[in-house]
Amino acid sequence: MNVYDSDRVRTALIRRGWLEASEDDAEIVVFTGCSVRGHAERKVWSELGRYEPGWRKNKRPYVALTGCIAQSLGDKVFARYPWVRLISGPRHIGLLPDALTRVMENGSRVNLLDEDPSEFCDLDEYSQARGNVYRAYVTIAHGCDNFCSYCIVPYVRGRFISRRPESILNEITSLVKSGAKEITLLGQNVNSYGSDFQKHAPDLADYDFATLLRAVARAEGVELVRFVTSLPQDFTEKIVDVMVSEPNVAPSLNLPIQSGSDRILKLMNRKYTRQDYIEKVRMIRSRIPDIGLASDLIVGFPGETEQDFEDSMSVLSELRFDLLHSAAYSERAGTPASAMPGALPQDTRMERLNRVNALQDSITLSINQSLVGRRYRLLVDSSNGRLLQGRTPTDKVTLLENSSEDAGIIGQFVDVEITEGKSWCLKGRVINVKEEART
Ligand code: SF4
């Protein structure tokens, strides 16, 4: 989401005649940051501190802090760092280009923190100037109303609001015209897309995520569609129907479980049980056997016992995710979990994280090794400097071993055979470049 927001702000500024500059030459540096984990917050404080010498010498560069990290830190950033001239919450993104211009004109300080969590001022801009030409993100809904007890998102990104489908589809048309072939739909919980239409867009009362996904898959020029993130209780069989029937919807899914213990899931205010989750995965795998399934897991939640933790370990062994985004619980001020009793020492959290990672690495490695010899059609979207790379439809990073002679295939879909499975990626070789890649 931050990449997407940054790309749109960059596009809007370039359209107004601004130039992107190296940090040494920049007159203003715009940060967009995430506040979901404490680590990110500490990093932002230290990043902002780096501008002190330049400020002392030349009163430049100005610094702007945007995104949910700005909303989370609030105006104490102004008090600490005089070179920060603008802070803006994510729901004021539409005002940023004018506000940044104002800062540059007279050095004034601008505070665009979000005061009303239901208000949203969007930026009418698509991400033309984006990091990757061939892959593009599109936010379909803002904010979140789920209030999981550990999560800061509902406080810093505000109430859930779905974008109208025609606005999303128009944006996708622009993205395709500017070279995008793969579209990733974004939301804190994409599955609840449209659940708010009844309230503020009654003409769309029956429009849901499955309907949108099908419309995006059928939009002209869209070759592959992904979406993230899905909340288990809202992920429906109707969405699976679309994944099965629309060939360009990627067979991959991020379905965060967060814990394998019912007691902890309840404390987390997740509205499903371990068994609900397992049954949902069975339903999905029965319809899409080769699905690439990723999940998120938090260890060391307040009050997590060794048994609760073992329940998380056992669910990993039972479900064998392709990929796991694991994290040690990190207190976020203002969330209910941060005031819960039973906070675990950091070394216990880290020790559990290490055990989870070791288990998951072995699972991922054995799954990836079993894929040797399989063939996938994938978009070659970038180079890591030495090797070209892409992602399988199941969302596994794949490095292409014989790609040096095929540098011209960046931006093309090619057929690839997997030659090696590692715990963090696959290696493969191009076996056939589609006709159009050569013309
Ligand atoms: S659904 Fe996701 S974004 Fe929303 S509160 Fe829960 S963890 Fe946070």
Short mmCIF file of C-alpha atoms and ligand atoms in Angstrom, two decimals:
data_model
loop_
_atom_site.label_atom_id
_atom_site.label_comp_id
_atom_site.label_asym_id
_atom_site.label_seq_id
_atom_site.Cartn_x
_atom_site.Cartn_y
_atom_site.Cartn_z
CA MET A 1 0.00 0.00 0.00
CA ASN A 2 2.81 2.39 0.80
CA VAL A 3 4.58 1.59 -2.46
CA TYR A 4 1.34 2.23 -4.32
CA ASP A 5 0.66 5.51 -2.48
CA SER A 6 4.24 6.69 -3.01
CA ASP A 7 4.09 5.89 -6.72
CA ARG A 8 0.88 7.89 -7.10
CA VAL A 9 2.28 10.90 -5.25
CA ARG A 10 5.45 10.68 -7.36
CA THR A 11 3.32 10.57 -10.52
CA ALA A 12 1.27 13.59 -9.41
CA LEU A 13 4.38 15.64 -8.62
CA ILE A 14 6.13 14.76 -11.89
CA ARG A 15 2.97 15.78 -13.73
CA ARG A 16 3.23 19.16 -12.00
CA GLY A 17 6.78 19.59 -13.22
CA TRP A 18 8.72 18.32 -10.22
CA LEU A 19 11.91 16.35 -10.84
CA GLU A 20 13.01 13.26 -8.98
CA ALA A 21 16.49 13.84 -7.58
CA SER A 22 19.14 11.90 -5.72
CA GLU A 23 19.03 12.43 -2.00
CA ASP A 24 22.14 14.65 -2.14
CA ASP A 25 20.46 17.04 -4.58
CA ALA A 26 16.92 16.87 -3.23
CA GLU A 27 15.27 19.99 -1.88
CA ILE A 28 12.60 17.92 -0.22
CA VAL A 29 12.51 14.24 0.74
CA VAL A 30 9.13 12.55 1.10
CA PHE A 31 8.89 9.47 3.32
CA THR A 32 5.91 7.13 3.29
CA GLY A 33 6.10 4.73 6.20
CA CYS A 34 4.37 1.88 7.94
CA SER A 35 3.47 1.73 11.61
CA VAL A 36 2.34 -1.87 11.90
CA ARG A 37 5.43 -2.95 13.84
CA GLY A 38 7.48 -1.16 16.44
CA HIS A 39 10.66 -1.86 14.48
CA ALA A 40 9.42 0.24 11.55
CA GLU A 41 8.71 3.12 13.89
CA ARG A 42 12.22 3.06 15.38
CA LYS A 43 13.67 2.99 11.89
CA VAL A 44 11.72 6.07 10.84
CA TRP A 45 12.97 8.06 13.85
CA SER A 46 16.54 7.24 12.95
CA GLU A 47 15.99 7.96 9.24
CA LEU A 48 14.54 11.37 10.04
CA GLY A 49 17.51 12.14 12.28
CA ARG A 50 19.93 11.78 9.36
CA TYR A 51 18.91 15.16 7.97
CA GLU A 52 20.23 17.21 10.87
CA PRO A 53 23.70 18.07 9.40
CA GLY A 54 22.21 19.33 6.10
CA TRP A 55 19.64 21.36 7.98
CA ARG A 56 22.26 22.97 10.19
CA LYS A 57 24.34 23.92 7.15
CA ASN A 58 21.81 24.86 4.43
CA LYS A 59 18.34 24.56 5.94
CA ARG A 60 17.77 21.81 3.35
CA PRO A 61 16.39 19.36 2.50
CA TYR A 62 12.89 19.75 3.83
CA VAL A 63 11.41 16.44 4.90
CA ALA A 64 7.79 15.30 4.62
CA LEU A 65 6.46 12.29 6.50
CA THR A 66 3.36 10.60 5.13
CA GLY A 67 1.43 7.38 5.51
CA CYS A 68 0.22 5.60 8.61
CA ILE A 69 3.55 6.12 10.39
CA ALA A 70 2.93 9.89 10.31
CA GLN A 71 -0.56 9.36 11.69
CA SER A 72 0.85 7.14 14.42
CA LEU A 73 3.70 9.45 15.48
CA GLY A 74 1.58 12.62 15.21
CA ASP A 75 2.91 16.14 15.62
CA LYS A 76 5.60 15.15 18.09
CA VAL A 77 7.69 14.73 14.91
CA PHE A 78 7.48 18.51 14.40
CA ALA A 79 8.62 19.12 17.97
CA ARG A 80 11.65 16.89 17.59
CA TYR A 81 12.86 17.67 14.06
CA PRO A 82 12.60 21.23 12.63
CA TRP A 83 13.45 19.98 9.13
CA VAL A 84 10.21 17.99 9.00
CA ARG A 85 7.88 20.51 7.30
CA LEU A 86 4.89 18.30 6.56
CA ILE A 87 3.12 15.40 8.21
CA SER A 88 0.15 13.72 6.60
CA GLY A 89 -2.05 10.75 7.47
CA PRO A 90 -2.97 8.25 4.75
CA ARG A 91 -6.51 9.62 4.39
CA HIS A 92 -5.23 13.01 3.22
CA ILE A 93 -3.20 11.75 0.29
CA GLY A 94 -5.28 13.80 -2.16
CA LEU A 95 -4.08 17.05 -0.59
CA LEU A 96 -0.40 16.15 -0.70
CA PRO A 97 0.66 17.61 -4.08
CA ASP A 98 -0.71 21.09 -3.19
CA ALA A 99 0.63 20.90 0.34
CA LEU A 100 4.13 19.89 -0.79
CA THR A 101 4.09 22.78 -3.25
CA ARG A 102 3.20 25.13 -0.39
CA VAL A 103 6.11 23.83 1.67
CA MET A 104 8.52 24.46 -1.21
CA GLU A 105 7.15 27.96 -1.86
CA ASN A 106 7.53 29.37 1.62
CA GLY A 107 8.88 26.66 3.91
CA SER A 108 5.67 26.67 5.90
CA ARG A 109 4.83 23.76 8.14
CA VAL A 110 1.78 21.75 7.12
CA ASN A 111 -0.17 19.39 9.33
CA LEU A 112 -2.49 17.03 7.45
CA LEU A 113 -3.09 14.45 10.14
CA ASP A 114 -6.40 12.62 9.82
CA GLU A 115 -8.86 13.83 12.41
CA ASP A 116 -12.01 12.22 11.10
CA PRO A 117 -11.46 8.46 10.60
CA SER A 118 -14.43 8.31 8.19
CA GLU A 119 -13.28 11.11 5.91
CA PHE A 120 -11.17 10.22 2.87
CA CYS A 121 -9.56 12.60 0.43
CA ASP A 122 -8.18 10.43 -2.36
CA LEU A 123 -5.59 11.35 -4.95
CA ASP A 124 -7.07 11.23 -8.42
CA GLU A 125 -3.94 9.76 -9.95
CA TYR A 126 -2.80 6.33 -11.04
CA SER A 127 0.73 5.06 -10.47
CA GLN A 128 2.21 5.87 -13.86
CA ALA A 129 5.67 6.51 -12.37
CA ARG A 130 6.04 3.19 -10.57
CA GLY A 131 8.97 1.07 -9.51
CA ASN A 132 7.99 -1.80 -11.79
CA VAL A 133 6.39 -1.06 -15.15
CA TYR A 134 4.87 -4.51 -15.58
CA ARG A 135 3.37 -5.05 -12.15
CA ALA A 136 1.00 -2.57 -10.56
CA TYR A 137 -0.95 -2.31 -7.33
CA VAL A 138 -4.44 -0.93 -6.97
CA THR A 139 -6.07 -0.24 -3.61
CA ILE A 140 -9.71 -1.31 -3.71
CA ALA A 141 -10.67 -0.38 -0.15
CA HIS A 142 -9.20 1.84 2.54
CA GLY A 143 -9.07 1.34 6.29
CA CYS A 144 -10.31 -1.52 8.41
CA ASP A 145 -13.13 -2.06 10.90
CA ASN A 146 -12.01 -5.39 12.33
CA PHE A 147 -10.06 -4.13 15.34
CA CYS A 148 -7.90 -7.18 15.92
CA SER A 149 -6.61 -6.50 19.40
CA TYR A 150 -2.91 -6.24 18.46
CA CYS A 151 -3.33 -4.11 15.34
CA ILE A 152 -2.88 -0.38 14.93
CA VAL A 153 -4.33 -0.20 11.41
CA PRO A 154 -7.93 0.75 12.31
CA TYR A 155 -6.57 3.66 14.39
CA VAL A 156 -4.14 4.99 11.79
CA ARG A 157 -5.91 4.12 8.54
CA GLY A 158 -9.46 4.80 9.73
CA ARG A 159 -12.82 3.26 8.87
CA PHE A 160 -13.34 0.78 6.08
CA ILE A 161 -14.43 2.32 2.80
CA SER A 162 -14.65 0.60 -0.58
CA ARG A 163 -13.82 2.42 -3.79
CA ARG A 164 -16.44 2.36 -6.50
CA PRO A 165 -15.79 -0.38 -9.07
CA GLU A 166 -15.81 1.98 -12.06
CA SER A 167 -13.06 4.06 -10.47
CA ILE A 168 -10.97 0.91 -9.90
CA LEU A 169 -11.54 -0.35 -13.43
CA ASN A 170 -10.70 3.04 -14.97
CA GLU A 171 -7.48 3.07 -13.01
CA ILE A 172 -6.66 -0.43 -14.25
CA THR A 173 -7.25 0.66 -17.85
CA SER A 174 -4.71 3.48 -17.34
CA LEU A 175 -2.24 1.08 -15.76
CA VAL A 176 -2.53 -1.37 -18.65
CA LYS A 177 -1.99 1.48 -21.13
CA SER A 178 1.19 2.38 -19.26
CA GLY A 179 2.56 -1.18 -19.52
CA ALA A 180 1.12 -3.09 -16.54
CA LYS A 181 0.35 -6.75 -17.21
CA GLU A 182 -0.06 -7.99 -13.66
CA ILE A 183 -2.43 -6.23 -11.27
CA THR A 184 -2.48 -6.80 -7.51
CA LEU A 185 -5.63 -5.66 -5.75
CA LEU A 186 -4.91 -4.31 -2.27
CA GLY A 187 -6.88 -3.92 0.90
CA GLN A 188 -6.46 -4.72 4.59
CA ASN A 189 -9.21 -7.25 3.95
CA VAL A 190 -10.13 -7.41 0.28
CA ASN A 191 -12.86 -9.97 0.97
CA SER A 192 -15.07 -7.43 2.70
CA TYR A 193 -14.96 -5.19 -0.39
CA GLY A 194 -18.43 -3.77 -0.97
CA SER A 195 -19.77 -4.59 2.50
CA ASP A 196 -20.14 -0.85 3.11
CA PHE A 197 -21.95 -0.05 -0.16
CA GLN A 198 -25.35 -0.60 1.45
CA LYS A 199 -24.55 2.40 3.63
CA HIS A 200 -23.00 4.90 1.24
CA ALA A 201 -23.63 3.57 -2.29
CA PRO A 202 -26.99 1.74 -2.30
CA ASP A 203 -26.87 1.39 -6.11
CA LEU A 204 -24.01 -1.08 -5.52
CA ALA A 205 -25.55 -2.93 -2.60
CA ASP A 206 -25.05 -6.37 -4.23
CA TYR A 207 -21.56 -5.69 -5.53
CA ASP A 208 -18.95 -7.76 -3.66
CA PHE A 209 -15.31 -8.79 -3.98
CA ALA A 210 -16.05 -11.83 -6.15
CA THR A 211 -17.89 -9.57 -8.62
CA LEU A 212 -15.03 -7.10 -8.70
CA LEU A 213 -12.41 -9.84 -9.10
CA ARG A 214 -14.23 -11.23 -12.11
CA ALA A 215 -14.56 -7.77 -13.67
CA VAL A 216 -10.84 -7.08 -13.19
CA ALA A 217 -9.88 -10.48 -14.60
CA ARG A 218 -11.92 -9.68 -17.72
CA ALA A 219 -10.61 -6.14 -18.13
CA GLU A 220 -8.79 -5.66 -21.39
CA GLY A 221 -5.04 -6.18 -21.21
CA VAL A 222 -4.94 -7.65 -17.69
CA GLU A 223 -2.89 -10.81 -17.97
CA LEU A 224 -2.68 -11.79 -14.31
CA VAL A 225 -4.58 -10.70 -11.20
CA ARG A 226 -3.48 -11.17 -7.60
CA PHE A 227 -5.06 -9.89 -4.43
CA VAL A 228 -4.00 -9.39 -0.85
CA THR A 229 -4.99 -9.69 2.05
CA SER A 230 -7.83 -12.06 2.86
CA LEU A 231 -9.39 -12.39 6.27
CA PRO A 232 -10.25 -16.07 6.86
CA GLN A 233 -13.83 -15.55 8.07
CA ASP A 234 -14.71 -13.39 5.05
CA PHE A 235 -13.11 -15.58 2.39
CA THR A 236 -15.99 -17.28 0.57
CA GLU A 237 -16.52 -20.12 -1.84
CA LYS A 238 -17.88 -17.53 -4.28
CA ILE A 239 -14.35 -16.07 -4.50
CA VAL A 240 -12.97 -19.55 -5.14
CA ASP A 241 -15.53 -19.92 -7.98
CA VAL A 242 -13.99 -16.87 -9.65
CA MET A 243 -10.45 -18.12 -9.07
CA VAL A 244 -11.36 -21.44 -10.68
CA SER A 245 -13.30 -20.03 -13.63
CA GLU A 246 -11.14 -17.04 -14.59
CA PRO A 247 -7.83 -18.39 -15.93
CA ASN A 248 -5.88 -15.19 -15.27
CA VAL A 249 -6.64 -15.02 -11.55
CA ALA A 250 -3.47 -16.32 -9.90
CA PRO A 251 -3.87 -19.50 -7.83
CA SER A 252 -2.29 -17.90 -4.79
CA LEU A 253 -3.69 -16.70 -1.52
CA ASN A 254 -2.46 -14.98 1.61
CA LEU A 255 -4.74 -16.11 4.43
CA PRO A 256 -3.36 -14.95 7.79
CA ILE A 257 -3.98 -17.42 10.61
CA GLN A 258 -2.05 -15.42 13.27
CA SER A 259 -2.20 -18.24 15.86
CA GLY A 260 -3.01 -21.93 16.05
CA SER A 261 -4.48 -21.60 19.55
CA ASP A 262 -8.19 -20.87 19.97
CA ARG A 263 -7.51 -19.15 23.27
CA ILE A 264 -5.06 -16.72 21.64
CA LEU A 265 -7.26 -16.21 18.57
CA LYS A 266 -10.01 -15.09 20.92
CA LEU A 267 -7.69 -12.70 22.73
CA MET A 268 -6.62 -11.38 19.34
CA ASN A 269 -10.28 -10.72 18.47
CA ARG A 270 -9.96 -12.85 15.37
CA LYS A 271 -13.40 -14.18 14.63
CA TYR A 272 -12.60 -17.78 13.69
CA THR A 273 -11.26 -20.85 15.42
CA ARG A 274 -8.38 -23.07 14.44
CA GLN A 275 -10.88 -25.62 13.13
CA ASP A 276 -12.77 -22.98 11.08
CA TYR A 277 -9.48 -22.02 9.50
CA ILE A 278 -8.47 -25.60 8.75
CA GLU A 279 -11.83 -26.30 7.14
CA LYS A 280 -11.53 -23.20 4.99
CA VAL A 281 -8.12 -24.34 3.77
CA ARG A 282 -9.53 -27.81 3.00
CA MET A 283 -12.33 -26.25 0.97
CA ILE A 284 -9.86 -24.09 -0.98
CA ARG A 285 -7.43 -26.95 -1.63
CA SER A 286 -10.21 -29.26 -2.73
CA ARG A 287 -11.14 -26.74 -5.44
CA ILE A 288 -7.62 -25.47 -6.29
CA PRO A 289 -5.20 -28.29 -5.42
CA ASP A 290 -2.08 -26.43 -6.54
CA ILE A 291 -2.85 -23.19 -4.74
CA GLY A 292 0.15 -21.30 -3.36
CA LEU A 293 -0.94 -20.67 0.20
CA ALA A 294 0.80 -18.10 2.38
CA SER A 295 -0.10 -17.11 5.91
CA ASP A 296 0.86 -14.71 8.69
CA LEU A 297 1.62 -15.77 12.25
CA ILE A 298 2.38 -13.81 15.39
CA VAL A 299 4.32 -15.49 18.21
CA GLY A 300 4.71 -14.23 21.76
CA PHE A 301 1.28 -12.60 22.05
CA PRO A 302 0.56 -11.53 25.68
CA GLY A 303 -0.23 -14.59 27.76
CA GLU A 304 0.84 -17.08 25.07
CA THR A 305 1.77 -20.28 26.92
CA GLU A 306 4.14 -22.94 25.66
CA GLN A 307 1.04 -25.00 24.81
CA ASP A 308 -0.50 -22.13 22.81
CA PHE A 309 2.77 -21.80 20.97
CA GLU A 310 2.89 -25.55 20.30
CA ASP A 311 -0.61 -25.23 18.83
CA SER A 312 0.79 -22.73 16.36
CA MET A 313 3.70 -25.02 15.53
CA SER A 314 1.36 -27.97 14.98
CA VAL A 315 -0.94 -26.02 12.65
CA LEU A 316 2.08 -25.19 10.50
CA SER A 317 2.96 -28.89 10.27
CA GLU A 318 -0.63 -29.80 9.55
CA LEU A 319 -1.36 -27.18 6.88
CA ARG A 320 2.12 -26.87 5.34
CA PHE A 321 1.94 -23.32 4.01
CA ASP A 322 4.07 -22.41 1.03
CA LEU A 323 5.21 -19.27 2.78
CA LEU A 324 4.82 -17.79 6.23
CA HIS A 325 5.17 -14.15 7.25
CA SER A 326 6.09 -14.62 10.87
CA ALA A 327 6.58 -11.92 13.48
CA ALA A 328 7.30 -11.63 17.16
CA TYR A 329 4.46 -9.76 18.83
CA SER A 330 5.22 -6.05 19.02
CA GLU A 331 3.23 -3.71 21.27
CA ARG A 332 1.49 -0.88 19.47
CA ALA A 333 0.43 1.92 21.77
CA GLY A 334 -3.32 2.40 22.05
CA THR A 335 -4.29 -1.14 21.01
CA PRO A 336 -6.11 -3.39 23.52
CA ALA A 337 -3.38 -6.04 23.41
CA SER A 338 -0.73 -3.56 24.53
CA ALA A 339 -2.58 -3.30 27.87
CA MET A 340 -3.17 -7.04 28.32
CA PRO A 341 -1.50 -8.88 31.18
CA GLY A 342 1.12 -11.55 30.54
CA ALA A 343 3.54 -9.70 28.26
CA LEU A 344 6.34 -12.12 27.37
CA PRO A 345 10.02 -11.21 27.63
CA GLN A 346 11.61 -10.26 24.31
CA ASP A 347 13.99 -13.24 24.42
CA THR A 348 11.04 -15.65 24.74
CA ARG A 349 9.35 -14.01 21.76
CA MET A 350 12.56 -14.23 19.72
CA GLU A 351 13.22 -17.82 20.75
CA ARG A 352 9.70 -18.79 19.61
CA LEU A 353 10.13 -16.84 16.40
CA ASN A 354 13.34 -18.74 15.67
CA ARG A 355 11.61 -22.09 16.27
CA VAL A 356 8.72 -21.14 13.99
CA ASN A 357 11.09 -19.96 11.28
CA ALA A 358 13.18 -23.13 11.45
CA LEU A 359 10.07 -25.29 11.11
CA GLN A 360 8.61 -23.22 8.29
CA ASP A 361 11.94 -23.10 6.42
CA SER A 362 12.03 -26.89 6.36
CA ILE A 363 8.41 -27.06 5.15
CA THR A 364 8.96 -24.45 2.43
CA LEU A 365 12.19 -26.13 1.36
CA SER A 366 10.57 -29.52 1.00
CA ILE A 367 7.59 -28.06 -0.94
CA ASN A 368 9.90 -26.09 -3.23
CA GLN A 369 12.17 -29.07 -3.84
CA SER A 370 9.13 -31.11 -4.86
CA LEU A 371 8.47 -28.58 -7.62
CA VAL A 372 11.67 -29.40 -9.54
CA GLY A 373 10.67 -30.33 -13.07
CA ARG A 374 7.35 -28.45 -12.91
CA ARG A 375 6.59 -25.87 -15.59
CA TYR A 376 5.03 -22.48 -15.05
CA ARG A 377 4.19 -19.55 -17.24
CA LEU A 378 5.45 -16.45 -15.52
CA LEU A 379 6.02 -12.78 -16.08
CA VAL A 380 9.69 -11.86 -16.12
CA ASP A 381 9.38 -8.60 -14.26
CA SER A 382 12.84 -7.57 -13.11
CA SER A 383 16.48 -8.41 -12.73
CA ASN A 384 18.41 -8.74 -9.50
CA GLY A 385 21.47 -7.40 -11.27
CA ARG A 386 22.70 -10.81 -12.40
CA LEU A 387 19.64 -12.96 -13.01
CA LEU A 388 16.22 -12.18 -14.35
CA GLN A 389 13.35 -12.95 -12.06
CA GLY A 390 9.61 -13.32 -11.85
CA ARG A 391 6.99 -14.99 -9.69
CA THR A 392 5.13 -18.18 -10.41
CA PRO A 393 1.34 -17.81 -10.51
CA THR A 394 1.52 -19.41 -7.05
CA ASP A 395 3.62 -16.40 -5.99
CA LYS A 396 7.04 -17.97 -5.60
CA VAL A 397 10.02 -15.82 -6.51
CA THR A 398 11.84 -17.55 -9.36
CA LEU A 399 15.36 -16.73 -10.55
CA LEU A 400 16.06 -17.62 -14.15
CA GLU A 401 19.40 -19.31 -14.54
CA ASN A 402 19.83 -19.11 -18.29
CA SER A 403 18.50 -15.61 -18.57
CA SER A 404 21.66 -13.66 -19.40
CA GLU A 405 21.12 -14.24 -23.14
CA ASP A 406 17.45 -13.37 -22.74
CA ALA A 407 17.63 -9.86 -21.30
CA GLY A 408 15.03 -8.76 -23.85
CA ILE A 409 12.35 -10.84 -22.20
CA ILE A 410 11.80 -8.54 -19.22
CA GLY A 411 8.12 -7.67 -19.36
CA GLN A 412 7.17 -10.89 -21.17
CA PHE A 413 5.41 -14.04 -20.05
CA VAL A 414 7.65 -17.05 -20.63
CA ASP A 415 7.47 -20.75 -19.90
CA VAL A 416 9.89 -21.83 -17.23
CA GLU A 417 10.98 -25.20 -15.90
CA ILE A 418 11.94 -25.33 -12.24
CA THR A 419 15.46 -26.67 -11.75
CA GLU A 420 16.02 -26.10 -8.04
CA GLY A 421 13.97 -25.39 -4.95
CA LYS A 422 15.40 -23.29 -2.12
CA SER A 423 13.67 -22.20 1.06
CA TRP A 424 13.31 -18.62 -0.13
CA CYS A 425 13.03 -18.97 -3.91
CA LEU A 426 12.94 -21.26 -6.89
CA LYS A 427 15.48 -21.45 -9.67
CA GLY A 428 14.34 -22.17 -13.17
CA ARG A 429 15.27 -22.00 -16.81
CA VAL A 430 13.39 -20.47 -19.68
CA ILE A 431 12.15 -23.19 -22.01
CA ASN A 432 10.23 -21.13 -24.47
CA VAL A 433 9.85 -17.44 -25.08
CA LYS A 434 6.41 -16.55 -26.38
CA GLU A 435 6.35 -15.43 -29.98
CA GLU A 436 5.55 -11.82 -29.21
CA ALA A 437 8.60 -11.55 -26.97
CA ARG A 438 10.82 -11.90 -30.00
CA THR A 439 8.96 -9.50 -32.26
S1 SF4 B 1 -8.05 -7.32 9.72
FE1 SF4 B 1 -5.87 -6.91 9.43
S2 SF4 B 1 -5.71 -4.67 9.26
FE2 SF4 B 1 -7.74 -5.10 10.14
S3 SF4 B 1 -7.44 -4.98 12.36
FE3 SF4 B 1 -7.18 -7.15 11.79
S4 SF4 B 1 -4.94 -7.40 11.40
FE4 SF4 B 1 -5.41 -5.17 11.42
#
